[in-house]
Amino acid sequence: MTFRNPQFAFSNSKKLSRAFYLRATLRVARDLLGKYLVREYRGKKLIGKIVEAEAYREGDPASHSFRGKTKRNEVMYWKGGHLYVYFTYGMHFCANVVTGKAGVGEAVLIRAVEPLIGIDVMMRNRFGTHQFPPEAPARLTSSRWSGGDAPLAQTNDQSPINLTNGPAKFCEAFAIGREQNGADLLGDQIYILNGERIPESKVGRSTRIGIKNGREKKWRFFVKGNPWFSR
DNA sequence: TGGACGATCCCCT
DNA sequence: GGGGATCGTCCAT
């Protein structure tokens, strides 16, 4: 079911319980489709509907947890319902929903959302004029960003689709960075609401994007036909 | 201590 | 379709 007025839809939604996240990772990945991710940012709500997600599991060669717990991936081993944010390619953040019991290193990467509320703020976060000194190269300054402040992307495509149709784009639009690593999704900073139920007929499934090892696993889930999923 | 590389994005060809 | 940007992390010296 789709809502003509997203404001109405999220006001009637409830925050997902801890139990939701403690379930099997593949189950959580599929069920996250259609849920509303809420980011409280500077007194405003940013809300997006999750339309693409990938599961990463223990024993999975594509997972950061494949070689065991490290300082970087430690949040993956927390109990389900936390946010694991990592920094990659020297300039991007990606966000995962931690799943399963404490001690189990599994998570679901949020690859794309459909923006619903706070689109003006997302636009500014992604495409706005940065606040660093004008003489500083944008690429240099953007890498120092830690998720709380300045905007960034140097792109010519400022269409709504380009706001959140990829894991790092979504993080940039939602101002998710280092400081959000380990956030409790049952808290008030970032959380997920029980949004729309996506019927099986609209759930697409494929291999995961951008990995070498474990590429045969069909652990990517997306909402068929939604314009915001990444490819 | 060094080097390779990455769950990406962007622009150019 | 391909390469560059850019740096934290991990593993091999």
mmCIF file with all atom_site columns, N, CA and C in Angstrom, chain A residues 51-95:
data_model
loop_
_atom_site.group_PDB
_atom_site.id
_atom_site.type_symbol
_atom_site.label_atom_id
_atom_site.label_alt_id
_atom_site.label_comp_id
_atom_site.label_asym_id
_atom_site.label_entity_id
_atom_site.label_seq_id
_atom_site.pdbx_PDB_ins_code
_atom_site.Cartn_x
_atom_site.Cartn_y
_atom_site.Cartn_z
_atom_site.occupancy
_atom_site.B_iso_or_equiv
_atom_site.pdbx_formal_charge
_atom_site.auth_seq_id
_atom_site.auth_comp_id
_atom_site.auth_asym_id
_atom_site.auth_atom_id
_atom_site.pdbx_PDB_model_num
ATOM 1   N N  . VAL A 1 51 ? 14.323 0.885   0.548  1.00 0.00 ? 51 VAL A N  1
ATOM 2   C CA . VAL A 1 51 ? 13.920 0.182   -0.677 1.00 0.00 ? 51 VAL A CA 1
ATOM 3   C C  . VAL A 1 51 ? 14.985 -0.798  -1.177 1.00 0.00 ? 51 VAL A C  1
ATOM 4   N N  . GLU A 1 52 ? 16.132 -0.834  -0.510 1.00 0.00 ? 52 GLU A N  1
ATOM 5   C CA . GLU A 1 52 ? 17.193 -1.765  -0.934 1.00 0.00 ? 52 GLU A CA 1
ATOM 6   C C  . GLU A 1 52 ? 18.081 -2.067  0.258  1.00 0.00 ? 52 GLU A C  1
ATOM 7   N N  . ALA A 1 53 ? 18.389 -3.348  0.474  1.00 0.00 ? 53 ALA A N  1
ATOM 8   C CA . ALA A 1 53 ? 19.204 -3.744  1.622  1.00 0.00 ? 53 ALA A CA 1
ATOM 9   C C  . ALA A 1 53 ? 19.959 -5.032  1.291  1.00 0.00 ? 53 ALA A C  1
ATOM 10  N N  . GLU A 1 54 ? 21.121 -5.204  1.924  1.00 0.00 ? 54 GLU A N  1
ATOM 11  C CA . GLU A 1 54 ? 21.921 -6.415  1.714  1.00 0.00 ? 54 GLU A CA 1
ATOM 12  C C  . GLU A 1 54 ? 22.315 -7.033  3.044  1.00 0.00 ? 54 GLU A C  1
ATOM 13  N N  . ALA A 1 55 ? 22.260 -8.350  3.110  1.00 0.00 ? 55 ALA A N  1
ATOM 14  C CA . ALA A 1 55 ? 22.639 -9.064  4.332  1.00 0.00 ? 55 ALA A CA 1
ATOM 15  C C  . ALA A 1 55 ? 24.116 -9.448  4.306  1.00 0.00 ? 55 ALA A C  1
ATOM 16  N N  . TYR A 1 56 ? 24.774 -9.299  5.452  1.00 0.00 ? 56 TYR A N  1
ATOM 17  C CA . TYR A 1 56 ? 26.163 -9.743  5.638  1.00 0.00 ? 56 TYR A CA 1
ATOM 18  C C  . TYR A 1 56 ? 26.236 -10.594 6.891  1.00 0.00 ? 56 TYR A C  1
ATOM 19  N N  . ARG A 1 57 ? 26.728 -11.819 6.721  1.00 0.00 ? 57 ARG A N  1
ATOM 20  C CA . ARG A 1 57 ? 26.613 -12.800 7.800  1.00 0.00 ? 57 ARG A CA 1
ATOM 21  C C  . ARG A 1 57 ? 27.964 -13.347 8.224  1.00 0.00 ? 57 ARG A C  1
ATOM 22  N N  . GLU A 1 58 ? 27.960 -14.017 9.375  1.00 0.00 ? 58 GLU A N  1
ATOM 23  C CA . GLU A 1 58 ? 29.189 -14.666 9.841  1.00 0.00 ? 58 GLU A CA 1
ATOM 24  C C  . GLU A 1 58 ? 29.546 -15.799 8.884  1.00 0.00 ? 58 GLU A C  1
ATOM 25  N N  . GLY A 1 59 ? 30.842 -16.003 8.659  1.00 0.00 ? 59 GLY A N  1
ATOM 26  C CA . GLY A 1 59 ? 31.271 -17.024 7.725  1.00 0.00 ? 59 GLY A CA 1
ATOM 27  C C  . GLY A 1 59 ? 31.125 -16.601 6.279  1.00 0.00 ? 59 GLY A C  1
ATOM 28  N N  . ASP A 1 60 ? 30.713 -15.369 6.084  1.00 0.00 ? 60 ASP A N  1
ATOM 29  C CA . ASP A 1 60 ? 30.468 -14.816 4.756  1.00 0.00 ? 60 ASP A CA 1
ATOM 30  C C  . ASP A 1 60 ? 31.720 -14.043 4.330  1.00 0.00 ? 60 ASP A C  1
ATOM 31  N N  . PRO A 1 61 ? 32.399 -14.478 3.300  1.00 0.00 ? 61 PRO A N  1
ATOM 32  C CA . PRO A 1 61 ? 33.682 -13.838 2.946  1.00 0.00 ? 61 PRO A CA 1
ATOM 33  C C  . PRO A 1 61 ? 33.551 -12.378 2.530  1.00 0.00 ? 61 PRO A C  1
ATOM 34  N N  . ALA A 1 62 ? 32.331 -11.932 2.239  1.00 0.00 ? 62 ALA A N  1
ATOM 35  C CA . ALA A 1 62 ? 32.144 -10.524 1.883  1.00 0.00 ? 62 ALA A CA 1
ATOM 36  C C  . ALA A 1 62 ? 31.926 -9.654  3.111  1.00 0.00 ? 62 ALA A C  1
ATOM 37  N N  . SER A 1 63 ? 31.724 -10.270 4.253  1.00 0.00 ? 63 SER A N  1
ATOM 38  C CA . SER A 1 63 ? 31.377 -9.504  5.454  1.00 0.00 ? 63 SER A CA 1
ATOM 39  C C  . SER A 1 63 ? 32.615 -8.983  6.175  1.00 0.00 ? 63 SER A C  1
ATOM 40  N N  . HIS A 1 64 ? 32.479 -7.806  6.750  1.00 0.00 ? 64 HIS A N  1
ATOM 41  C CA . HIS A 1 64 ? 33.575 -7.260  7.556  1.00 0.00 ? 64 HIS A CA 1
ATOM 42  C C  . HIS A 1 64 ? 33.884 -8.158  8.751  1.00 0.00 ? 64 HIS A C  1
ATOM 43  N N  . SER A 1 65 ? 32.949 -8.994  9.131  1.00 0.00 ? 65 SER A N  1
ATOM 44  C CA . SER A 1 65 ? 33.171 -9.854  10.295 1.00 0.00 ? 65 SER A CA 1
ATOM 45  C C  . SER A 1 65 ? 33.828 -11.179 9.928  1.00 0.00 ? 65 SER A C  1
ATOM 46  N N  . PHE A 1 66 ? 34.177 -11.356 8.665  1.00 0.00 ? 66 PHE A N  1
ATOM 47  C CA . PHE A 1 66 ? 34.688 -12.654 8.209  1.00 0.00 ? 66 PHE A CA 1
ATOM 48  C C  . PHE A 1 66 ? 35.936 -13.099 8.973  1.00 0.00 ? 66 PHE A C  1
ATOM 49  N N  . ARG A 1 67 ? 36.814 -12.154 9.291  1.00 0.00 ? 67 ARG A N  1
ATOM 50  C CA . ARG A 1 67 ? 38.044 -12.501 10.005 1.00 0.00 ? 67 ARG A CA 1
ATOM 51  C C  . ARG A 1 67 ? 37.957 -12.224 11.500 1.00 0.00 ? 67 ARG A C  1
ATOM 52  N N  . GLY A 1 68 ? 36.749 -12.122 11.997 1.00 0.00 ? 68 GLY A N  1
ATOM 53  C CA . GLY A 1 68 ? 36.584 -11.936 13.439 1.00 0.00 ? 68 GLY A CA 1
ATOM 54  C C  . GLY A 1 68 ? 36.473 -10.488 13.841 1.00 0.00 ? 68 GLY A C  1
ATOM 55  N N  . LYS A 1 69 ? 36.308 -10.302 15.128 1.00 0.00 ? 69 LYS A N  1
ATOM 56  C CA . LYS A 1 69 ? 36.056 -8.960  15.653 1.00 0.00 ? 69 LYS A CA 1
ATOM 57  C C  . LYS A 1 69 ? 37.319 -8.106  15.652 1.00 0.00 ? 69 LYS A C  1
ATOM 58  N N  . THR A 1 70 ? 37.179 -6.876  15.219 1.00 0.00 ? 70 THR A N  1
ATOM 59  C CA . THR A 1 70 ? 38.272 -5.897  15.250 1.00 0.00 ? 70 THR A CA 1
ATOM 60  C C  . THR A 1 70 ? 37.700 -4.592  15.807 1.00 0.00 ? 70 THR A C  1
ATOM 61  N N  . LYS A 1 71 ? 38.572 -3.636  15.991 1.00 0.00 ? 71 LYS A N  1
ATOM 62  C CA . LYS A 1 71 ? 38.109 -2.349  16.491 1.00 0.00 ? 71 LYS A CA 1
ATOM 63  C C  . LYS A 1 71 ? 37.096 -1.735  15.507 1.00 0.00 ? 71 LYS A C  1
ATOM 64  N N  . ARG A 1 72 ? 37.379 -1.903  14.214 1.00 0.00 ? 72 ARG A N  1
ATOM 65  C CA . ARG A 1 72 ? 36.476 -1.317  13.216 1.00 0.00 ? 72 ARG A CA 1
ATOM 66  C C  . ARG A 1 72 ? 35.085 -1.931  13.249 1.00 0.00 ? 72 ARG A C  1
ATOM 67  N N  . ASN A 1 73 ? 35.017 -3.267  13.277 1.00 0.00 ? 73 ASN A N  1
ATOM 68  C CA . ASN A 1 73 ? 33.725 -3.920  13.073 1.00 0.00 ? 73 ASN A CA 1
ATOM 69  C C  . ASN A 1 73 ? 33.034 -4.317  14.368 1.00 0.00 ? 73 ASN A C  1
ATOM 70  N N  . GLU A 1 74 ? 33.547 -3.853  15.484 1.00 0.00 ? 74 GLU A N  1
ATOM 71  C CA . GLU A 1 74 ? 33.052 -4.344  16.770 1.00 0.00 ? 74 GLU A CA 1
ATOM 72  C C  . GLU A 1 74 ? 31.538 -4.164  16.946 1.00 0.00 ? 74 GLU A C  1
ATOM 73  N N  . VAL A 1 75 ? 30.994 -3.099  16.403 1.00 0.00 ? 75 VAL A N  1
ATOM 74  C CA . VAL A 1 75 ? 29.552 -2.860  16.586 1.00 0.00 ? 75 VAL A CA 1
ATOM 75  C C  . VAL A 1 75 ? 28.705 -3.961  15.941 1.00 0.00 ? 75 VAL A C  1
ATOM 76  N N  . MET A 1 76 ? 29.267 -4.604  14.904 1.00 0.00 ? 76 MET A N  1
ATOM 77  C CA . MET A 1 76 ? 28.531 -5.723  14.284 1.00 0.00 ? 76 MET A CA 1
ATOM 78  C C  . MET A 1 76 ? 28.227 -6.826  15.290 1.00 0.00 ? 76 MET A C  1
ATOM 79  N N  . TYR A 1 77 ? 29.037 -6.893  16.344 1.00 0.00 ? 77 TYR A N  1
ATOM 80  C CA . TYR A 1 77 ? 28.889 -7.965  17.335 1.00 0.00 ? 77 TYR A CA 1
ATOM 81  C C  . TYR A 1 77 ? 27.996 -7.555  18.502 1.00 0.00 ? 77 TYR A C  1
ATOM 82  N N  . TRP A 1 78 ? 27.533 -6.337  18.480 1.00 0.00 ? 78 TRP A N  1
ATOM 83  C CA . TRP A 1 78 ? 26.584 -5.920  19.512 1.00 0.00 ? 78 TRP A CA 1
ATOM 84  C C  . TRP A 1 78 ? 25.238 -6.605  19.242 1.00 0.00 ? 78 TRP A C  1
ATOM 85  N N  . LYS A 1 79 ? 24.339 -6.508  20.209 1.00 0.00 ? 79 LYS A N  1
ATOM 86  C CA . LYS A 1 79 ? 23.019 -7.105  19.975 1.00 0.00 ? 79 LYS A CA 1
ATOM 87  C C  . LYS A 1 79 ? 22.282 -6.342  18.877 1.00 0.00 ? 79 LYS A C  1
ATOM 88  N N  . GLY A 1 80 ? 21.347 -7.009  18.230 1.00 0.00 ? 80 GLY A N  1
ATOM 89  C CA . GLY A 1 80 ? 20.603 -6.419  17.129 1.00 0.00 ? 80 GLY A CA 1
ATOM 90  C C  . GLY A 1 80 ? 19.953 -5.100  17.518 1.00 0.00 ? 80 GLY A C  1
ATOM 91  N N  . GLY A 1 81 ? 19.784 -4.240  16.492 1.00 0.00 ? 81 GLY A N  1
ATOM 92  C CA . GLY A 1 81 ? 19.123 -2.966  16.743 1.00 0.00 ? 81 GLY A CA 1
ATOM 93  C C  . GLY A 1 81 ? 20.078 -1.817  17.003 1.00 0.00 ? 81 GLY A C  1
ATOM 94  N N  . HIS A 1 82 ? 21.337 -1.983  16.633 1.00 0.00 ? 82 HIS A N  1
ATOM 95  C CA . HIS A 1 82 ? 22.277 -0.863  16.654 1.00 0.00 ? 82 HIS A CA 1
ATOM 96  C C  . HIS A 1 82 ? 22.679 -0.522  15.218 1.00 0.00 ? 82 HIS A C  1
ATOM 97  N N  . LEU A 1 83 ? 23.319 0.636   15.066 1.00 0.00 ? 83 LEU A N  1
ATOM 98  C CA . LEU A 1 83 ? 23.758 1.058   13.744 1.00 0.00 ? 83 LEU A CA 1
ATOM 99  C C  . LEU A 1 83 ? 25.276 0.900   13.640 1.00 0.00 ? 83 LEU A C  1
ATOM 100 N N  . TYR A 1 84 ? 25.716 0.160   12.634 1.00 0.00 ? 84 TYR A N  1
ATOM 101 C CA . TYR A 1 84 ? 27.151 0.005   12.359 1.00 0.00 ? 84 TYR A CA 1
ATOM 102 C C  . TYR A 1 84 ? 27.488 0.887   11.158 1.00 0.00 ? 84 TYR A C  1
ATOM 103 N N  . VAL A 1 85 ? 28.276 1.932   11.395 1.00 0.00 ? 85 VAL A N  1
ATOM 104 C CA . VAL A 1 85 ? 28.680 2.856   10.332 1.00 0.00 ? 85 VAL A CA 1
ATOM 105 C C  . VAL A 1 85 ? 30.168 2.695   10.083 1.00 0.00 ? 85 VAL A C  1
ATOM 106 N N  . TYR A 1 86 ? 30.541 2.494   8.828  1.00 0.00 ? 86 TYR A N  1
ATOM 107 C CA . TYR A 1 86 ? 31.970 2.385   8.521  1.00 0.00 ? 86 TYR A CA 1
ATOM 108 C C  . TYR A 1 86 ? 32.359 3.374   7.426  1.00 0.00 ? 86 TYR A C  1
ATOM 109 N N  . PHE A 1 87 ? 33.651 3.657   7.414  1.00 0.00 ? 87 PHE A N  1
ATOM 110 C CA . PHE A 1 87 ? 34.237 4.625   6.486  1.00 0.00 ? 87 PHE A CA 1
ATOM 111 C C  . PHE A 1 87 ? 34.982 3.846   5.398  1.00 0.00 ? 87 PHE A C  1
ATOM 112 N N  . THR A 1 88 ? 34.776 4.197   4.149  1.00 0.00 ? 88 THR A N  1
ATOM 113 C CA . THR A 1 88 ? 35.429 3.413   3.097  1.00 0.00 ? 88 THR A CA 1
ATOM 114 C C  . THR A 1 88 ? 35.843 4.274   1.909  1.00 0.00 ? 88 THR A C  1
ATOM 115 N N  . TYR A 1 89 ? 36.746 3.779   1.126  1.00 0.00 ? 89 TYR A N  1
ATOM 116 C CA . TYR A 1 89 ? 37.273 4.461   -0.062 1.00 0.00 ? 89 TYR A CA 1
ATOM 117 C C  . TYR A 1 89 ? 37.804 5.850   0.261  1.00 0.00 ? 89 TYR A C  1
ATOM 118 N N  . GLY A 1 90 ? 38.192 6.030   1.524  1.00 0.00 ? 90 GLY A N  1
ATOM 119 C CA . GLY A 1 90 ? 38.795 7.301   1.897  1.00 0.00 ? 90 GLY A CA 1
ATOM 120 C C  . GLY A 1 90 ? 37.861 8.486   1.907  1.00 0.00 ? 90 GLY A C  1
ATOM 121 N N  . MET A 1 91 ? 36.569 8.270   1.649  1.00 0.00 ? 91 MET A N  1
ATOM 122 C CA . MET A 1 91 ? 35.667 9.420   1.580  1.00 0.00 ? 91 MET A CA 1
ATOM 123 C C  . MET A 1 91 ? 34.188 9.136   1.820  1.00 0.00 ? 91 MET A C  1
ATOM 124 N N  . HIS A 1 92 ? 33.826 7.891   2.001  1.00 0.00 ? 92 HIS A N  1
ATOM 125 C CA . HIS A 1 92 ? 32.399 7.591   2.121  1.00 0.00 ? 92 HIS A CA 1
ATOM 126 C C  . HIS A 1 92 ? 32.058 6.843   3.406  1.00 0.00 ? 92 HIS A C  1
ATOM 127 N N  . PHE A 1 93 ? 30.834 7.083   3.878  1.00 0.00 ? 93 PHE A N  1
ATOM 128 C CA . PHE A 1 93 ? 30.299 6.296   4.982  1.00 0.00 ? 93 PHE A CA 1
ATOM 129 C C  . PHE A 1 93 ? 29.173 5.414   4.463  1.00 0.00 ? 93 PHE A C  1
ATOM 130 N N  . CYS A 1 94 ? 29.053 4.213   5.101  1.00 0.00 ? 94 CYS A N  1
ATOM 131 C CA . CYS A 1 94 ? 27.916 3.353   4.820  1.00 0.00 ? 94 CYS A CA 1
ATOM 132 C C  . CYS A 1 94 ? 27.335 2.894   6.150  1.00 0.00 ? 94 CYS A C  1
ATOM 133 N N  . ALA A 1 95 ? 26.021 2.678   6.177  1.00 0.00 ? 95 ALA A N  1
ATOM 134 C CA . ALA A 1 95 ? 25.339 2.348   7.429  1.00 0.00 ? 95 ALA A CA 1
ATOM 135 C C  . ALA A 1 95 ? 24.679 0.977   7.348  1.00 0.00 ? 95 ALA A C  1
#
